[in-house]
Short mmCIF file of C-alpha atoms in Angstrom, two decimals:
data_model
loop_
_atom_site.label_atom_id
_atom_site.label_comp_id
_atom_site.label_asym_id
_atom_site.label_seq_id
_atom_site.Cartn_x
_atom_site.Cartn_y
_atom_site.Cartn_z
CA MET W 14 -17.57 9.25 13.19
CA LYS W 15 -19.41 12.04 12.49
CA ARG W 16 -20.22 12.28 16.01
CA LYS W 17 -16.69 12.39 17.34
CA ILE W 18 -16.00 14.89 14.67
CA LEU W 19 -18.64 17.44 15.99
CA HIS W 20 -17.63 16.97 18.81
CA MET W 21 -14.60 18.28 18.22
CA LEU W 22 -15.49 21.17 16.48
CA PRO W 23 -16.13 23.52 19.73
CA ILE W 24 -12.18 22.63 20.64
CA VAL W 25 -10.96 23.03 17.26
CA SER W 26 -12.51 26.46 17.11
CA VAL W 27 -10.46 27.78 20.20
CA ILE W 28 -7.86 26.96 18.51
CA MET W 29 -8.20 28.34 15.44
CA CYS W 30 -8.92 31.56 17.42
CA LEU W 31 -5.79 31.25 19.22
CA LEU W 32 -4.09 31.09 15.56
CA SER W 33 -5.35 34.52 14.90
CA GLY W 34 -2.32 35.81 16.95
CA VAL W 35 -4.84 37.95 19.35
CA LEU W 36 -4.34 35.86 22.33
CA PHE W 37 -0.54 34.92 21.18
CA ALA W 38 0.47 37.98 23.44
CA GLN W 39 2.89 37.07 26.42
CA VAL W 40 4.00 40.20 28.21
CA ASP W 41 7.14 38.97 30.67
CA PHE W 42 6.60 39.87 34.42
CA TRP W 43 9.89 41.46 34.39
CA ARG W 44 11.84 43.97 32.23
CA HIS W 45 15.30 45.16 32.43
CA ALA W 46 15.78 48.45 34.13
CA GLY W 47 19.43 49.54 34.23
CA LEU W 48 22.90 49.08 35.49
CA SER W 49 23.60 45.90 33.60
CA ASN W 50 27.67 46.00 34.47
CA ARG W 51 27.03 46.45 38.47
CA THR W 52 26.22 44.41 41.01
CA ILE W 53 23.34 45.60 43.01
CA LEU W 54 22.88 44.81 47.30
CA SER W 55 20.25 46.86 48.16
CA LEU W 56 17.14 48.86 47.09
CA ALA W 57 14.82 51.45 48.96
CA VAL W 58 12.15 54.04 47.94
CA ASP W 59 13.52 57.65 47.12
CA PRO W 60 12.07 59.91 49.26
CA ARG W 61 11.82 62.69 46.66
CA GLY W 62 10.34 59.57 44.26
CA GLY W 63 11.71 57.11 42.57
CA ILE W 64 14.15 54.51 43.51
CA LEU W 65 17.54 54.18 44.87
CA ALA W 66 20.03 51.60 44.23
CA GLY W 67 23.57 50.64 46.41
CA THR W 68 26.33 48.64 44.04
CA GLY W 69 29.01 46.25 44.96
CA SER W 70 31.59 48.41 43.85
CA ASP W 71 30.13 51.76 42.64
CA GLY W 72 28.20 53.82 45.19
CA VAL W 73 24.65 54.49 45.31
CA TYR W 74 22.71 55.71 41.99
CA ARG W 75 19.28 57.36 41.59
CA SER W 76 16.06 56.82 38.96
CA SER W 77 13.36 58.92 38.79
CA ASP W 78 11.96 57.32 36.03
CA GLY W 79 11.16 53.92 36.39
CA GLY W 80 14.80 52.63 35.84
CA GLU W 81 14.85 54.05 32.28
CA THR W 82 17.67 56.43 33.63
CA TRP W 83 20.06 56.19 36.69
CA THR W 84 22.51 59.29 38.16
CA LYS W 85 25.16 58.57 40.19
CA LEU W 86 25.15 60.15 43.86
CA GLY W 87 27.86 61.48 45.82
CA GLY W 88 29.00 60.30 49.71
CA PRO W 89 29.46 56.51 49.33
CA ALA W 90 32.12 55.67 46.56
CA SER W 91 32.22 52.36 46.61
CA ARG W 92 30.32 49.28 48.33
CA ALA W 93 26.61 50.46 49.66
CA ASP W 94 25.62 46.94 51.59
CA VAL W 95 22.04 48.54 52.94
CA ILE W 96 20.55 51.53 52.52
CA ALA W 97 17.31 53.13 54.39
CA VAL W 98 15.50 56.23 54.68
CA CYS W 99 14.40 57.29 57.97
CA ARG W 100 11.53 59.58 58.97
CA ASP W 101 12.75 62.69 58.75
CA SER W 102 13.72 61.87 54.92
CA SER W 103 17.27 61.56 55.34
CA ILE W 104 18.97 58.64 53.69
CA VAL W 105 21.58 56.15 55.59
CA VAL W 106 23.69 54.53 53.56
CA GLY W 107 25.78 51.32 55.30
CA SER W 108 28.74 49.49 53.88
CA SER W 109 30.67 46.16 54.67
CA LEU W 110 33.88 48.05 54.06
CA GLY W 111 33.44 49.53 57.77
CA ARG W 112 31.20 53.22 57.47
CA MET W 113 28.12 54.72 57.36
CA VAL W 114 27.28 57.96 55.92
CA ARG W 115 24.46 60.19 55.65
CA SER W 116 22.38 62.57 53.36
CA THR W 117 19.54 65.11 54.65
CA ASP W 118 19.17 66.81 51.16
CA GLY W 119 18.25 63.77 48.62
CA GLY W 120 21.91 62.75 48.22
CA THR W 121 23.37 65.58 46.92
CA THR W 122 25.37 66.01 49.69
CA TRP W 123 26.72 63.20 52.24
CA SER W 124 28.13 63.48 55.72
CA PRO W 125 29.75 60.89 57.96
CA THR W 126 28.09 59.40 61.09
CA SER W 127 29.22 58.35 64.04
CA ILE W 128 29.63 54.29 62.60
CA THR W 129 33.18 54.89 61.09
CA THR W 130 34.68 51.15 61.60
CA LEU W 131 31.66 48.89 62.06
CA TRP W 132 30.60 46.61 58.72
CA VAL W 133 26.64 47.63 58.34
CA TYR W 134 24.64 44.74 57.37
CA SER W 135 20.93 45.49 58.24
CA ILE W 136 18.97 48.83 59.12
CA LEU W 137 15.94 49.00 60.08
CA VAL W 138 13.71 52.21 60.94
CA ARG W 139 10.90 52.55 63.41
CA GLU W 140 8.06 54.40 63.37
CA ALA W 141 9.17 56.52 66.17
CA GLY W 142 12.27 57.84 64.22
CA ASP W 143 14.42 55.12 66.09
CA VAL W 144 16.74 53.82 63.61
CA PHE W 145 18.61 50.38 64.41
CA ALA W 146 21.78 49.14 62.49
CA GLY W 147 22.92 45.54 62.58
CA VAL W 148 26.89 45.10 62.27
CA PHE W 149 29.98 43.27 62.64
CA ASP W 150 32.28 44.62 64.48
CA PRO W 151 36.20 43.29 63.73
CA TYR W 152 37.31 44.76 67.35
CA ASP W 153 34.85 42.67 69.03
CA SER W 154 35.91 38.88 69.96
CA LEU W 155 32.11 38.05 69.03
CA GLY W 156 31.74 40.22 66.24
CA GLY W 157 27.89 40.73 65.63
CA ALA W 158 26.50 43.77 67.22
CA ILE W 159 23.26 46.22 66.84
CA TYR W 160 23.53 49.99 67.43
CA LYS W 161 20.49 52.59 68.14
CA SER W 162 20.41 56.20 67.15
CA SER W 163 17.48 58.54 67.87
CA ASP W 164 18.85 61.62 65.92
CA HIS W 165 17.64 59.69 62.51
CA GLY W 166 20.95 57.97 61.90
CA ASN W 167 23.11 60.90 62.98
CA SER W 168 24.55 59.25 66.20
CA TRP W 169 24.90 55.42 67.22
CA ASN W 170 25.09 54.12 70.48
CA ARG W 171 25.54 50.08 71.14
CA SER W 172 22.63 48.48 72.37
CA SER W 173 23.52 44.58 72.02
CA MET W 174 23.45 42.87 75.46
CA GLY W 175 23.02 39.61 74.92
CA ILE W 176 24.20 39.32 71.53
CA ASP W 177 27.02 36.26 70.71
CA SER W 178 26.93 35.70 67.21
CA ALA W 179 29.20 37.14 64.06
CA LEU W 180 27.22 39.37 62.36
CA ILE W 181 23.17 40.82 62.05
CA ARG W 182 22.20 40.05 58.74
CA GLY W 183 18.64 41.12 59.78
CA LEU W 184 16.31 43.35 61.68
CA ALA W 185 12.43 43.79 62.08
CA LEU W 186 9.80 45.32 64.82
CA SER W 187 6.58 43.12 65.84
CA PRO W 188 3.60 44.46 65.89
CA GLY W 189 3.63 43.93 69.47
CA GLY W 190 7.20 46.02 69.60
CA LYS W 191 9.39 43.26 70.06
CA LEU W 192 12.58 43.31 68.17
CA PHE W 193 13.94 40.62 66.28
CA ALA W 194 17.43 40.38 64.93
CA GLY W 195 19.29 37.40 62.86
CA SER W 196 22.28 36.35 62.70
CA LEU W 197 24.69 34.73 60.17
CA VAL W 198 28.15 32.42 61.28
CA LEU W 199 29.86 31.75 58.45
CA LYS W 200 32.54 29.19 57.77
CA MET W 201 34.82 28.03 54.82
CA TYR W 202 36.59 24.73 54.41
CA ILE W 203 39.58 24.90 52.04
CA ASP W 204 39.48 20.99 51.97
CA LYS W 205 35.94 21.12 50.66
CA PRO W 206 34.55 21.25 46.96
CA SER W 207 32.26 24.08 46.41
CA PRO W 208 29.30 24.52 47.45
CA ASN W 209 29.97 22.18 50.71
CA GLN W 210 33.36 24.25 51.36
CA TRP W 211 30.40 26.91 53.06
CA ASP W 212 28.82 26.00 56.64
CA PHE W 213 25.99 28.85 57.59
CA SER W 214 24.68 29.00 61.11
CA GLY W 215 23.70 31.07 63.14
CA GLY W 216 19.85 32.20 65.01
CA MET W 217 17.65 34.24 66.25
CA TYR W 218 17.48 37.03 68.95
CA LYS W 219 14.56 38.78 70.63
CA SER W 220 14.57 41.88 72.83
CA VAL W 221 11.36 43.44 74.42
CA ASP W 222 13.15 46.30 76.13
CA ASP W 223 13.70 48.81 73.33
CA GLY W 224 16.86 46.99 72.06
CA GLN W 225 19.04 47.26 75.37
CA GLN W 226 19.06 43.32 76.49
CA TRP W 227 18.46 40.66 73.91
CA ALA W 228 17.79 37.34 74.16
CA ARG W 229 17.93 33.79 71.93
CA SER W 230 14.45 33.11 70.23
CA GLY W 231 14.87 30.08 68.27
CA LEU W 232 16.71 28.70 64.74
CA ASN W 233 19.51 27.98 66.11
CA GLY W 234 22.10 27.24 63.49
CA THR W 235 20.03 28.94 61.01
CA SER W 236 22.21 31.43 58.94
CA VAL W 237 19.01 34.25 59.14
CA SER W 238 19.36 36.75 56.36
CA SER W 239 16.43 38.63 56.33
CA ILE W 240 13.65 39.22 58.66
CA ILE W 241 9.94 40.50 57.62
CA VAL W 242 6.21 40.87 59.53
CA ALA W 243 3.52 39.61 57.23
CA SER W 244 -0.18 41.57 57.27
CA ASP W 245 -1.60 39.00 60.09
CA GLY W 246 1.55 39.83 62.26
CA SER W 247 3.24 36.36 61.59
CA ILE W 248 6.92 36.46 61.51
CA LEU W 249 9.24 35.24 58.61
CA ALA W 250 12.64 34.35 58.86
CA GLY W 251 14.70 33.89 55.25
CA SER W 252 18.06 32.18 55.07
CA HIS W 253 20.93 30.98 53.23
CA ASN W 254 20.75 27.59 53.93
CA ARG W 255 17.34 26.69 54.92
CA GLY W 256 14.72 28.34 52.90
CA VAL W 257 12.21 30.27 54.94
CA HIS W 258 10.70 29.60 59.07
CA ARG W 259 7.49 31.41 59.55
CA SER W 260 6.63 32.22 63.51
CA VAL W 261 2.82 33.19 64.31
CA ASP W 262 4.09 33.22 68.27
CA SER W 263 5.92 35.92 68.11
CA GLY W 264 8.98 33.97 68.00
CA MET W 265 8.34 31.30 70.49
CA SER W 266 8.53 28.53 67.50
CA TRP W 267 9.02 28.30 64.25
CA THR W 268 8.06 26.26 61.65
CA GLU W 269 9.51 25.93 57.82
CA SER W 270 7.77 27.08 55.18
CA ASN W 271 9.74 26.07 51.71
CA THR W 272 6.86 24.66 49.96
CA GLY W 273 7.38 25.65 46.50
CA LEU W 274 11.24 26.27 47.19
CA THR W 275 12.59 22.75 45.70
CA ASN W 276 16.37 23.39 45.41
CA GLU W 277 19.69 24.59 47.48
CA TYR W 278 19.26 27.68 45.56
CA GLN W 279 16.28 28.65 45.86
CA ARG W 280 16.01 28.21 49.67
CA ASN W 281 19.09 30.61 49.62
CA VAL W 282 16.87 33.65 50.61
CA ARG W 283 18.50 36.91 50.22
CA SER W 284 15.75 39.02 50.61
CA MET W 285 11.81 39.22 51.71
CA LEU W 286 9.05 41.84 51.37
CA ALA W 287 5.51 42.15 52.66
CA LEU W 288 2.96 44.02 50.99
CA SER W 289 -0.20 45.26 52.62
CA ASN W 290 -2.69 43.45 50.43
CA SER W 291 -0.96 40.26 51.88
CA GLN W 292 1.45 39.30 49.41
CA ILE W 293 5.06 38.29 50.53
CA TRP W 294 8.08 38.12 48.02
CA ALA W 295 11.14 36.74 48.45
CA THR W 296 14.52 36.71 46.43
CA THR W 297 16.74 33.52 46.40
CA LEU W 298 20.00 33.01 44.51
CA GLY W 299 17.30 30.43 42.69
CA GLY W 300 15.42 33.47 41.39
CA VAL W 301 11.83 35.43 42.93
CA PHE W 302 9.01 34.04 44.49
CA TYR W 303 5.94 35.18 46.02
CA SER W 304 3.37 34.00 48.02
CA THR W 305 -0.35 34.86 48.78
CA ASP W 306 -1.17 32.53 51.57
CA GLY W 307 1.37 33.85 54.29
CA GLY W 308 3.97 31.97 52.83
CA ASN W 309 3.18 28.63 52.68
CA GLN W 310 3.43 28.34 49.49
CA TRP W 311 5.69 29.90 47.09
CA LEU W 312 5.38 30.52 43.28
CA ARG W 313 8.15 30.77 40.85
CA GLN W 314 7.68 34.78 38.94
CA HIS W 315 11.14 34.49 37.02
CA ALA W 316 9.75 35.66 33.05
CA GLY W 317 11.82 38.18 32.08
CA LEU W 318 14.91 38.02 34.46
CA ALA W 319 18.41 37.39 32.75
CA ASP W 320 19.82 36.69 36.05
CA THR W 321 18.17 35.05 38.50
CA SER W 322 20.76 35.11 41.74
CA VAL W 323 18.30 37.37 43.24
CA LEU W 324 19.77 39.77 45.77
CA CYS W 325 17.39 42.74 46.80
CA ILE W 326 13.90 43.72 46.56
CA ALA W 327 11.79 46.97 46.90
CA VAL W 328 8.63 48.33 45.68
CA ASP W 329 7.75 52.10 44.60
CA SER W 330 4.49 54.39 45.25
CA SER W 331 3.04 52.68 42.44
CA GLY W 332 3.40 49.24 43.41
CA PHE W 333 6.16 48.40 41.23
CA LEU W 334 8.63 45.77 42.28
CA TYR W 335 12.72 46.14 41.40
CA VAL W 336 14.94 43.65 41.99
CA GLY W 337 18.64 43.52 42.21
CA THR W 338 20.98 41.18 41.00
CA TYR W 339 24.42 40.64 39.67
CA GLY W 340 23.49 41.74 36.39
CA GLY W 341 21.82 45.10 37.49
CA ILE W 342 18.19 45.80 37.65
CA PHE W 343 14.72 44.37 36.93
CA ARG W 344 11.39 46.15 37.16
CA SER W 345 7.84 44.57 37.18
CA VAL W 346 6.17 45.29 34.36
CA ARG W 347 2.55 45.99 36.07
CA SER W 348 1.99 47.11 39.95
CA VAL W 349 1.14 44.55 42.31
CA THR W 350 -0.29 46.52 45.02
CA GLY W 351 -3.87 45.08 43.44
CA MET W 352 -5.57 48.71 42.00
CA ASN W 353 -4.37 46.93 38.57
CA ASP W 354 -6.39 44.08 38.96
CA LYS W 355 -9.51 46.31 39.74
CA ASN W 356 -12.38 47.80 37.74
CA ASP W 357 -13.50 51.40 38.22
CA GLY W 358 -15.97 50.25 40.86
CA GLY W 359 -13.34 48.95 43.12
CA GLN W 360 -14.37 45.16 43.09
CA TRP W 361 -12.33 42.62 41.11
CA SER W 362 -12.71 42.18 37.31
CA PHE W 363 -12.27 38.81 35.50
CA SER W 364 -8.50 38.67 33.96
CA LEU W 365 -6.24 35.91 32.60
CA LYS W 366 -3.82 38.00 33.65
CA GLY W 367 -0.84 36.12 32.60
CA ILE W 368 1.44 32.57 32.47
CA TYR W 369 4.69 33.25 34.03
CA PRO W 370 7.51 31.75 32.69
CA ASN W 371 6.25 31.39 29.23
CA PRO W 372 7.91 29.82 27.73
CA PHE W 373 8.70 27.39 29.92
CA ASN W 374 10.13 24.49 30.83
CA ALA W 375 8.57 21.51 33.53
CA THR W 376 6.10 24.15 35.32
CA THR W 377 4.67 27.35 35.23
CA THR W 378 2.43 29.51 37.02
CA ILE W 379 -1.15 30.68 35.70
CA GLU W 380 -2.44 33.82 37.70
CA PHE W 381 -6.41 35.03 37.05
CA THR W 382 -8.88 37.07 38.37
CA LEU W 383 -12.58 36.63 39.54
CA PRO W 384 -15.00 39.19 39.95
CA GLU W 385 -16.96 37.22 42.34
CA GLY W 386 -17.43 33.61 43.27
CA LEU W 387 -18.02 31.32 40.60
CA LEU W 388 -17.35 27.88 39.36
CA THR W 389 -13.59 28.01 36.79
CA THR W 390 -12.46 25.44 35.19
CA LEU W 391 -8.80 25.82 34.03
CA THR W 392 -8.28 23.01 30.98
CA ILE W 393 -4.84 22.30 29.19
CA TYR W 394 -5.02 21.68 25.22
CA ASN W 395 -2.12 20.39 22.59
CA SER W 396 -1.75 21.72 19.46
CA LEU W 397 -4.10 19.21 17.71
CA GLY W 398 -6.92 20.45 20.27
CA GLN W 399 -6.70 17.26 22.25
CA GLU W 400 -7.18 17.81 26.33
CA VAL W 401 -3.73 16.98 28.17
CA ALA W 402 -4.94 17.94 31.54
CA SER W 403 -7.27 19.67 33.76
CA ILE W 404 -5.86 22.04 36.14
CA LEU W 405 -9.08 22.84 38.21
CA SER W 406 -12.53 22.80 37.90
CA GLU W 407 -14.13 24.29 41.50
CA SER W 408 -15.91 27.28 42.98
CA LEU W 409 -13.58 29.77 43.79
CA SER W 410 -14.24 33.18 45.68
CA GLY W 411 -13.59 36.59 44.17
CA GLY W 412 -10.21 38.24 43.66
CA LEU W 413 -6.21 36.90 42.60
CA HIS W 414 -5.96 33.40 42.40
CA THR W 415 -3.33 31.26 40.96
CA ARG W 416 -2.27 27.75 40.07
CA GLN W 417 0.72 25.83 38.57
CA TRP W 418 1.10 23.28 36.13
CA ASP W 419 3.52 20.94 35.93
CA ALA W 420 4.14 19.29 32.32
CA ALA W 421 6.96 17.14 33.25
CA ASN W 422 5.13 14.36 31.12
CA GLN W 423 4.50 16.45 28.39
CA PRO W 424 6.61 16.49 25.17
CA SER W 425 8.00 20.06 23.97
CA GLY W 426 5.81 22.46 21.70
CA VAL W 427 2.95 25.02 22.43
CA TYR W 428 0.06 24.26 24.38
CA PHE W 429 -3.38 26.20 25.29
CA LEU W 430 -5.03 27.19 28.34
CA ARG W 431 -8.43 27.66 28.50
CA ILE W 432 -10.30 29.15 31.51
CA VAL W 433 -13.98 29.33 32.22
CA ALA W 434 -15.63 30.93 35.19
CA GLY W 435 -19.38 31.58 34.48
CA SER W 436 -20.02 32.98 31.65
CA PHE W 437 -16.25 34.66 30.97
CA TYR W 438 -13.96 32.70 28.72
CA ASP W 439 -10.09 33.14 28.06
CA ALA W 440 -7.60 31.77 26.81
CA LYS W 441 -3.58 31.94 25.91
CA LYS W 442 -0.60 30.18 24.28
CA MET W 443 1.89 28.38 26.31
CA ILE W 444 5.31 27.13 24.72
CA LEU W 445 6.98 24.02 26.86
CA VAL W 446 10.92 23.62 25.95
CA ARG W 447 12.79 20.78 27.24
#
């Protein structure tokens, strides 16, 4: 009996330290950042610093203080589906109401472009300065079309031979210079109950001649909502009906990449973002997800989101993420570019960075960094000091790591996570709520 009591003392000591409150603090990943009574359809980095936000009914707003305050800009008075900043710093705003406007002075004054009747859903700005717009043409029997501008979005010419789909929702440029366009065809059946009344289809197009001619490039029947190129050169396509698909051969073949996207809402992808540090972010109607392995596995990042129907995403010059929802804008509480994860010497430091979400229901994500390759253990204890799960026990390389804990078989209550890596250790409180 004495041996058992002595054996429990180290664990009890850990629990008592946790109860001191020092390790109880859990900061949400997201915080509300304004415009709470507006639907946010688009986000872009302001060329003068800050963030631009396009709303569903009230035009464009700007924030230069991290979302603390927002100022309404002139120009587009109502719906702003897409915002793009051209290479000359001019701002172009497209609307599904059939117009595109442009500002060359940071949003103070606006002028119409030559696109005046087309419904604009996507814009791609190339390094060379050319701009492409994916549109729906209500006066064309096919509907979908692509337009190109060589003067930073002022005048446009049709450049879409071979496009035979309803509307163009995504545009991207591969490292080899190929252009990709994703299409959406949406049908509604009035005799079927929601959500089965909606039928999504579409596909992918590719151009190898600077957008003059386009040809089908797979994903037939898939409604492509966004396209990005990852840091390794692979192409990822998000869709409304089938989650994420990935191509490593320049669009010749595609594979589903939906590990972690567990239901139809999470596989309804609205936008994606690729960062230079190999992080990929996706917004869905089931929340925000990220991947650190090229899109093979997706992890939730919901903590602090009051609205998990997320429509768009952008990252500012300091590495803070912004997402737009039906209930306004949310901003990450820390930079995601990696600079905040390293010490002054430029190397990774040891840190149990967070548990997201917390409190959580069934599954949560644990994020930590290591300064070098170390034998690492992650262990979960209940409030009695009893071990209930061993998540990890293996040698890991230095850098950022994530693991998930599925507590589906555990009762509601307080739990404690302990990490040990070499001579480093830390612990945090976790709350499971059913």
